[in-house]
Amino acid sequence: MSDAAATRRPHGQLESDVLAVLWEADRPLSPGEVNDALGSALARTTVTTILTRLHEKDLVHRERAGRGYVYAAAQDASGMVASRMHTELSKGADRDSVLRHFVSALGPGDEALLRSLLADAGGTPERA
């Protein structure tokens, strides 16, 4: 295996790393600032490509800043996870079965939290 292959990131890891940098930022960042925050030896053009792909997926917003762009995450991390969950549920699978499996895998603390959230939202009454 080559050194490059041995140091490759898992599929999707760079996008996740870039999003993590944007979530931590208190303002939109340029590709160079994202690259600096990543602390890696990536080319700035690689980071720009990732940011462009994330923009095309509506995961980041961008705005003009001089001749280039600055980028910010479109939503926070928990919002993104919730969106992914909704996407998976809308793929046409048996929603009842998917939700049943999800709920059956919850630990007692998560189950109690989910019940509380559903009660607050008017979804179902709390069970003693």
Short mmCIF file of N, CA and C in Angstrom, two decimals:
data_model
loop_
_atom_site.label_atom_id
_atom_site.label_comp_id
_atom_site.label_asym_id
_atom_site.label_seq_id
_atom_site.Cartn_x
_atom_site.Cartn_y
_atom_site.Cartn_z
N MET A 1 0.85 -1.17 0.00
CA MET A 1 0.00 0.00 0.00
C MET A 1 0.89 1.23 0.00
N SER A 2 0.56 2.24 -0.79
CA SER A 2 1.37 3.45 -0.86
C SER A 2 1.15 4.30 0.39
N ASP A 3 2.07 5.26 0.63
CA ASP A 3 1.91 6.17 1.76
C ASP A 3 0.64 6.99 1.62
N ALA A 4 0.33 7.42 0.39
CA ALA A 4 -0.88 8.22 0.15
C ALA A 4 -2.12 7.42 0.50
N ALA A 5 -2.16 6.15 0.10
CA ALA A 5 -3.32 5.31 0.40
C ALA A 5 -3.43 5.05 1.90
N ALA A 6 -2.30 4.90 2.55
CA ALA A 6 -2.31 4.62 3.99
C ALA A 6 -2.81 5.81 4.79
N THR A 7 -2.61 7.04 4.28
CA THR A 7 -3.02 8.23 5.02
C THR A 7 -4.33 8.82 4.52
N ARG A 8 -4.99 8.15 3.59
CA ARG A 8 -6.27 8.63 3.08
C ARG A 8 -7.31 8.64 4.18
N ARG A 9 -8.16 9.64 4.12
CA ARG A 9 -9.27 9.72 5.07
C ARG A 9 -10.39 8.79 4.62
N PRO A 10 -11.18 8.31 5.55
CA PRO A 10 -12.35 7.52 5.16
C PRO A 10 -13.30 8.37 4.32
N HIS A 11 -14.09 7.72 3.48
CA HIS A 11 -15.05 8.42 2.62
C HIS A 11 -15.92 9.36 3.45
N GLY A 12 -16.01 10.60 3.04
CA GLY A 12 -16.85 11.58 3.72
C GLY A 12 -16.20 12.26 4.90
N GLN A 13 -15.02 11.80 5.31
CA GLN A 13 -14.39 12.36 6.50
C GLN A 13 -13.97 13.81 6.30
N LEU A 14 -13.45 14.14 5.13
CA LEU A 14 -13.02 15.52 4.89
C LEU A 14 -14.21 16.47 4.93
N GLU A 15 -15.33 16.06 4.34
CA GLU A 15 -16.53 16.91 4.42
C GLU A 15 -16.93 17.11 5.88
N SER A 16 -16.90 16.04 6.66
CA SER A 16 -17.25 16.13 8.08
C SER A 16 -16.29 17.05 8.83
N ASP A 17 -15.01 16.94 8.52
CA ASP A 17 -14.00 17.79 9.16
C ASP A 17 -14.22 19.26 8.81
N VAL A 18 -14.52 19.53 7.55
CA VAL A 18 -14.77 20.91 7.11
C VAL A 18 -16.01 21.46 7.81
N LEU A 19 -17.07 20.68 7.88
CA LEU A 19 -18.28 21.12 8.58
C LEU A 19 -18.00 21.40 10.06
N ALA A 20 -17.19 20.55 10.68
CA ALA A 20 -16.84 20.77 12.09
C ALA A 20 -16.13 22.11 12.29
N VAL A 21 -15.24 22.45 11.36
CA VAL A 21 -14.55 23.74 11.43
C VAL A 21 -15.57 24.88 11.32
N LEU A 22 -16.50 24.76 10.39
CA LEU A 22 -17.50 25.82 10.20
C LEU A 22 -18.43 25.94 11.40
N TRP A 23 -18.77 24.81 12.02
CA TRP A 23 -19.63 24.86 13.21
C TRP A 23 -18.94 25.57 14.37
N GLU A 24 -17.63 25.43 14.46
CA GLU A 24 -16.88 26.05 15.54
C GLU A 24 -16.64 27.55 15.32
N ALA A 25 -16.74 27.97 14.08
CA ALA A 25 -16.43 29.37 13.74
C ALA A 25 -17.57 30.30 14.17
N ASP A 26 -17.20 31.51 14.52
CA ASP A 26 -18.22 32.50 14.89
C ASP A 26 -18.56 33.44 13.73
N ARG A 27 -18.05 33.09 12.56
CA ARG A 27 -18.31 33.89 11.36
C ARG A 27 -18.02 33.04 10.13
N PRO A 28 -18.50 33.46 8.97
CA PRO A 28 -18.15 32.73 7.75
C PRO A 28 -16.64 32.74 7.51
N LEU A 29 -16.13 31.65 6.96
CA LEU A 29 -14.69 31.50 6.74
C LEU A 29 -14.36 31.33 5.26
N SER A 30 -13.19 31.81 4.90
CA SER A 30 -12.68 31.60 3.54
C SER A 30 -12.10 30.18 3.45
N PRO A 31 -11.92 29.67 2.24
CA PRO A 31 -11.28 28.35 2.11
C PRO A 31 -9.91 28.30 2.78
N GLY A 32 -9.14 29.36 2.67
CA GLY A 32 -7.83 29.39 3.32
C GLY A 32 -7.93 29.29 4.83
N GLU A 33 -8.93 29.97 5.42
CA GLU A 33 -9.12 29.90 6.87
C GLU A 33 -9.56 28.50 7.29
N VAL A 34 -10.43 27.89 6.50
CA VAL A 34 -10.85 26.52 6.79
C VAL A 34 -9.64 25.59 6.74
N ASN A 35 -8.82 25.75 5.70
CA ASN A 35 -7.63 24.92 5.55
C ASN A 35 -6.69 25.10 6.74
N ASP A 36 -6.48 26.34 7.17
CA ASP A 36 -5.63 26.60 8.33
C ASP A 36 -6.19 25.92 9.58
N ALA A 37 -7.51 26.01 9.76
CA ALA A 37 -8.14 25.40 10.94
C ALA A 37 -8.04 23.88 10.91
N LEU A 38 -8.05 23.30 9.72
CA LEU A 38 -7.90 21.85 9.59
C LEU A 38 -6.51 21.40 10.00
N GLY A 39 -5.53 22.32 9.84
CA GLY A 39 -4.17 22.00 10.24
C GLY A 39 -3.56 20.86 9.46
N SER A 40 -3.99 20.69 8.23
CA SER A 40 -3.46 19.59 7.42
C SER A 40 -2.65 20.14 6.26
N ALA A 41 -2.08 19.24 5.51
CA ALA A 41 -1.25 19.63 4.38
C ALA A 41 -2.06 19.61 3.07
N LEU A 42 -3.35 19.86 3.18
CA LEU A 42 -4.20 19.88 1.98
C LEU A 42 -3.94 21.15 1.18
N ALA A 43 -4.14 21.04 -0.11
CA ALA A 43 -4.08 22.23 -0.95
C ALA A 43 -5.35 23.04 -0.71
N ARG A 44 -5.22 24.37 -0.78
CA ARG A 44 -6.39 25.23 -0.61
C ARG A 44 -7.45 24.90 -1.64
N THR A 45 -7.03 24.51 -2.85
CA THR A 45 -7.99 24.17 -3.90
C THR A 45 -8.81 22.93 -3.52
N THR A 46 -8.21 22.01 -2.79
CA THR A 46 -8.95 20.83 -2.33
C THR A 46 -10.05 21.26 -1.37
N VAL A 47 -9.72 22.15 -0.44
CA VAL A 47 -10.72 22.65 0.51
C VAL A 47 -11.80 23.43 -0.23
N THR A 48 -11.42 24.22 -1.22
CA THR A 48 -12.39 24.96 -2.02
C THR A 48 -13.34 24.00 -2.73
N THR A 49 -12.82 22.93 -3.26
CA THR A 49 -13.66 21.92 -3.93
C THR A 49 -14.65 21.31 -2.95
N ILE A 50 -14.19 20.97 -1.75
CA ILE A 50 -15.08 20.38 -0.74
C ILE A 50 -16.16 21.39 -0.35
N LEU A 51 -15.78 22.64 -0.15
CA LEU A 51 -16.76 23.67 0.21
C LEU A 51 -17.79 23.87 -0.91
N THR A 52 -17.33 23.81 -2.16
CA THR A 52 -18.25 23.95 -3.30
C THR A 52 -19.23 22.78 -3.32
N ARG A 53 -18.73 21.58 -3.09
CA ARG A 53 -19.62 20.41 -3.05
C ARG A 53 -20.63 20.52 -1.91
N LEU A 54 -20.18 20.96 -0.75
CA LEU A 54 -21.09 21.14 0.37
C LEU A 54 -22.14 22.20 0.06
N HIS A 55 -21.75 23.24 -0.66
CA HIS A 55 -22.70 24.28 -1.07
C HIS A 55 -23.73 23.69 -2.03
N GLU A 56 -23.28 22.88 -2.98
CA GLU A 56 -24.20 22.24 -3.93
C GLU A 56 -25.17 21.30 -3.24
N LYS A 57 -24.79 20.75 -2.10
CA LYS A 57 -25.66 19.88 -1.31
C LYS A 57 -26.52 20.68 -0.32
N ASP A 58 -26.42 22.00 -0.37
CA ASP A 58 -27.14 22.90 0.54
C ASP A 58 -26.76 22.70 2.00
N LEU A 59 -25.53 22.25 2.25
CA LEU A 59 -25.06 22.06 3.61
C LEU A 59 -24.31 23.28 4.13
N VAL A 60 -23.85 24.13 3.22
CA VAL A 60 -23.22 25.39 3.61
C VAL A 60 -23.79 26.52 2.75
N HIS A 61 -23.75 27.70 3.32
CA HIS A 61 -24.11 28.92 2.59
C HIS A 61 -22.80 29.62 2.23
N ARG A 62 -22.82 30.33 1.13
CA ARG A 62 -21.63 31.11 0.79
C ARG A 62 -22.07 32.50 0.38
N GLU A 63 -21.14 33.44 0.57
CA GLU A 63 -21.37 34.82 0.15
C GLU A 63 -20.07 35.38 -0.40
N ARG A 64 -20.22 36.30 -1.31
CA ARG A 64 -19.05 36.93 -1.92
C ARG A 64 -18.26 37.71 -0.89
N ALA A 65 -16.96 37.59 -1.01
CA ALA A 65 -16.03 38.36 -0.18
C ALA A 65 -14.85 38.69 -1.07
N GLY A 66 -14.84 39.87 -1.64
CA GLY A 66 -13.80 40.22 -2.59
C GLY A 66 -13.96 39.41 -3.86
N ARG A 67 -12.87 38.75 -4.28
CA ARG A 67 -12.92 37.94 -5.50
C ARG A 67 -13.35 36.50 -5.23
N GLY A 68 -13.47 36.14 -3.97
CA GLY A 68 -13.83 34.75 -3.63
C GLY A 68 -15.09 34.69 -2.80
N TYR A 69 -15.20 33.64 -2.03
CA TYR A 69 -16.37 33.41 -1.17
C TYR A 69 -15.92 33.11 0.25
N VAL A 70 -16.84 33.36 1.18
CA VAL A 70 -16.72 32.86 2.54
C VAL A 70 -17.90 31.93 2.77
N TYR A 71 -17.70 30.96 3.65
CA TYR A 71 -18.67 29.89 3.84
C TYR A 71 -19.07 29.76 5.30
N ALA A 72 -20.34 29.39 5.51
CA ALA A 72 -20.86 29.11 6.85
C ALA A 72 -21.77 27.89 6.76
N ALA A 73 -21.82 27.11 7.81
CA ALA A 73 -22.70 25.95 7.84
C ALA A 73 -24.15 26.40 7.74
N ALA A 74 -24.95 25.67 6.99
CA ALA A 74 -26.36 26.02 6.80
C ALA A 74 -27.18 25.76 8.06
N GLN A 75 -26.74 24.80 8.87
CA GLN A 75 -27.42 24.51 10.13
C GLN A 75 -26.42 23.90 11.09
N ASP A 76 -26.80 23.85 12.36
CA ASP A 76 -25.88 23.27 13.35
C ASP A 76 -25.83 21.75 13.22
N ALA A 77 -24.94 21.14 13.96
CA ALA A 77 -24.71 19.69 13.84
C ALA A 77 -25.97 18.89 14.14
N SER A 78 -26.69 19.24 15.20
CA SER A 78 -27.88 18.46 15.54
C SER A 78 -28.97 18.65 14.50
N GLY A 79 -29.08 19.83 13.91
CA GLY A 79 -30.04 20.06 12.84
C GLY A 79 -29.72 19.22 11.62
N MET A 80 -28.43 19.07 11.33
CA MET A 80 -28.02 18.27 10.18
C MET A 80 -28.33 16.79 10.40
N VAL A 81 -28.10 16.30 11.61
CA VAL A 81 -28.42 14.90 11.90
C VAL A 81 -29.92 14.67 11.79
N ALA A 82 -30.71 15.61 12.32
CA ALA A 82 -32.17 15.48 12.23
C ALA A 82 -32.62 15.48 10.77
N SER A 83 -32.01 16.33 9.94
CA SER A 83 -32.34 16.34 8.52
C SER A 83 -32.03 15.01 7.86
N ARG A 84 -30.89 14.43 8.22
CA ARG A 84 -30.52 13.12 7.67
C ARG A 84 -31.52 12.05 8.09
N MET A 85 -31.97 12.11 9.34
CA MET A 85 -32.96 11.15 9.81
C MET A 85 -34.26 11.28 9.01
N HIS A 86 -34.70 12.52 8.78
CA HIS A 86 -35.91 12.75 7.97
C HIS A 86 -35.71 12.24 6.55
N THR A 87 -34.54 12.47 5.99
CA THR A 87 -34.25 12.01 4.63
C THR A 87 -34.35 10.49 4.56
N GLU A 88 -33.76 9.81 5.53
CA GLU A 88 -33.81 8.35 5.53
C GLU A 88 -35.24 7.85 5.67
N LEU A 89 -36.02 8.51 6.51
CA LEU A 89 -37.41 8.09 6.69
C LEU A 89 -38.25 8.32 5.43
N SER A 90 -37.87 9.30 4.63
CA SER A 90 -38.66 9.62 3.44
C SER A 90 -38.25 8.83 2.21
N LYS A 91 -37.32 7.92 2.34
CA LYS A 91 -36.84 7.16 1.18
C LYS A 91 -37.79 6.06 0.73
N GLY A 92 -38.95 5.97 1.33
CA GLY A 92 -39.92 4.99 0.89
C GLY A 92 -39.87 3.68 1.65
N ALA A 93 -38.97 3.55 2.60
CA ALA A 93 -38.92 2.33 3.41
C ALA A 93 -40.16 2.30 4.31
N ASP A 94 -40.40 1.19 4.90
CA ASP A 94 -41.53 1.03 5.83
C ASP A 94 -41.24 1.87 7.08
N ARG A 95 -41.84 3.06 7.12
CA ARG A 95 -41.57 4.00 8.22
C ARG A 95 -41.84 3.38 9.58
N ASP A 96 -42.95 2.64 9.67
CA ASP A 96 -43.31 2.02 10.93
C ASP A 96 -42.20 1.09 11.41
N SER A 97 -41.70 0.28 10.51
CA SER A 97 -40.64 -0.67 10.85
C SER A 97 -39.34 0.06 11.21
N VAL A 98 -39.01 1.09 10.43
CA VAL A 98 -37.79 1.85 10.71
C VAL A 98 -37.86 2.49 12.08
N LEU A 99 -38.97 3.16 12.37
CA LEU A 99 -39.11 3.82 13.68
C LEU A 99 -39.15 2.80 14.81
N ARG A 100 -39.79 1.65 14.58
CA ARG A 100 -39.85 0.61 15.60
C ARG A 100 -38.43 0.12 15.94
N HIS A 101 -37.61 -0.12 14.91
CA HIS A 101 -36.23 -0.55 15.15
C HIS A 101 -35.42 0.54 15.86
N PHE A 102 -35.62 1.78 15.44
CA PHE A 102 -34.90 2.89 16.07
C PHE A 102 -35.24 2.97 17.56
N VAL A 103 -36.53 2.96 17.87
CA VAL A 103 -36.96 3.10 19.26
C VAL A 103 -36.53 1.90 20.09
N SER A 104 -36.58 0.71 19.50
CA SER A 104 -36.21 -0.49 20.28
C SER A 104 -34.72 -0.50 20.63
N ALA A 105 -33.92 0.26 19.90
CA ALA A 105 -32.48 0.31 20.17
C ALA A 105 -32.10 1.41 21.16
N LEU A 106 -33.07 2.23 21.57
CA LEU A 106 -32.78 3.32 22.50
C LEU A 106 -32.52 2.78 23.91
N GLY A 107 -31.60 3.42 24.59
CA GLY A 107 -31.38 3.11 25.99
C GLY A 107 -32.44 3.78 26.83
N PRO A 108 -32.54 3.43 28.11
CA PRO A 108 -33.59 3.98 28.98
C PRO A 108 -33.58 5.52 29.05
N GLY A 109 -32.40 6.11 29.10
CA GLY A 109 -32.32 7.57 29.17
C GLY A 109 -32.81 8.24 27.91
N ASP A 110 -32.41 7.68 26.76
CA ASP A 110 -32.86 8.24 25.48
C ASP A 110 -34.35 8.03 25.29
N GLU A 111 -34.86 6.87 25.74
CA GLU A 111 -36.30 6.60 25.62
C GLU A 111 -37.09 7.60 26.45
N ALA A 112 -36.63 7.87 27.66
CA ALA A 112 -37.31 8.84 28.53
C ALA A 112 -37.28 10.24 27.90
N LEU A 113 -36.13 10.60 27.34
CA LEU A 113 -36.01 11.90 26.69
C LEU A 113 -36.96 11.99 25.49
N LEU A 114 -37.01 10.95 24.68
CA LEU A 114 -37.91 10.95 23.52
C LEU A 114 -39.36 11.07 23.96
N ARG A 115 -39.75 10.34 24.99
CA ARG A 115 -41.12 10.44 25.51
C ARG A 115 -41.42 11.86 25.96
N SER A 116 -40.48 12.47 26.66
CA SER A 116 -40.66 13.84 27.14
C SER A 116 -40.79 14.82 25.97
N LEU A 117 -39.94 14.66 24.96
CA LEU A 117 -40.01 15.54 23.80
C LEU A 117 -41.33 15.37 23.05
N LEU A 118 -41.79 14.13 22.91
CA LEU A 118 -43.07 13.89 22.25
C LEU A 118 -44.22 14.49 23.05
N ALA A 119 -44.17 14.38 24.37
CA ALA A 119 -45.21 14.95 25.21
C ALA A 119 -45.22 16.48 25.09
N ASP A 120 -44.03 17.08 25.08
CA ASP A 120 -43.93 18.54 24.94
C ASP A 120 -44.47 19.01 23.59
N ALA A 121 -44.29 18.17 22.56
CA ALA A 121 -44.74 18.52 21.22
C ALA A 121 -46.21 18.14 20.99
N GLY A 122 -46.83 17.53 22.00
CA GLY A 122 -48.21 17.11 21.85
C GLY A 122 -48.36 15.81 21.10
N GLY A 123 -47.25 15.07 20.93
CA GLY A 123 -47.27 13.82 20.16
C GLY A 123 -47.93 12.68 20.90
N THR A 124 -47.51 12.40 22.12
CA THR A 124 -48.11 11.34 22.93
C THR A 124 -47.99 11.73 24.38
N PRO A 125 -48.92 11.28 25.20
CA PRO A 125 -48.79 11.57 26.62
C PRO A 125 -47.65 10.78 27.24
N GLU A 126 -47.09 11.34 28.31
CA GLU A 126 -46.01 10.63 29.01
C GLU A 126 -46.58 9.42 29.72
N ARG A 127 -45.78 8.38 29.77
CA ARG A 127 -46.14 7.15 30.44
C ARG A 127 -45.38 7.07 31.74
N ALA A 128 -46.02 6.62 32.78
CA ALA A 128 -45.36 6.51 34.07
C ALA A 128 -44.45 5.32 34.12
#
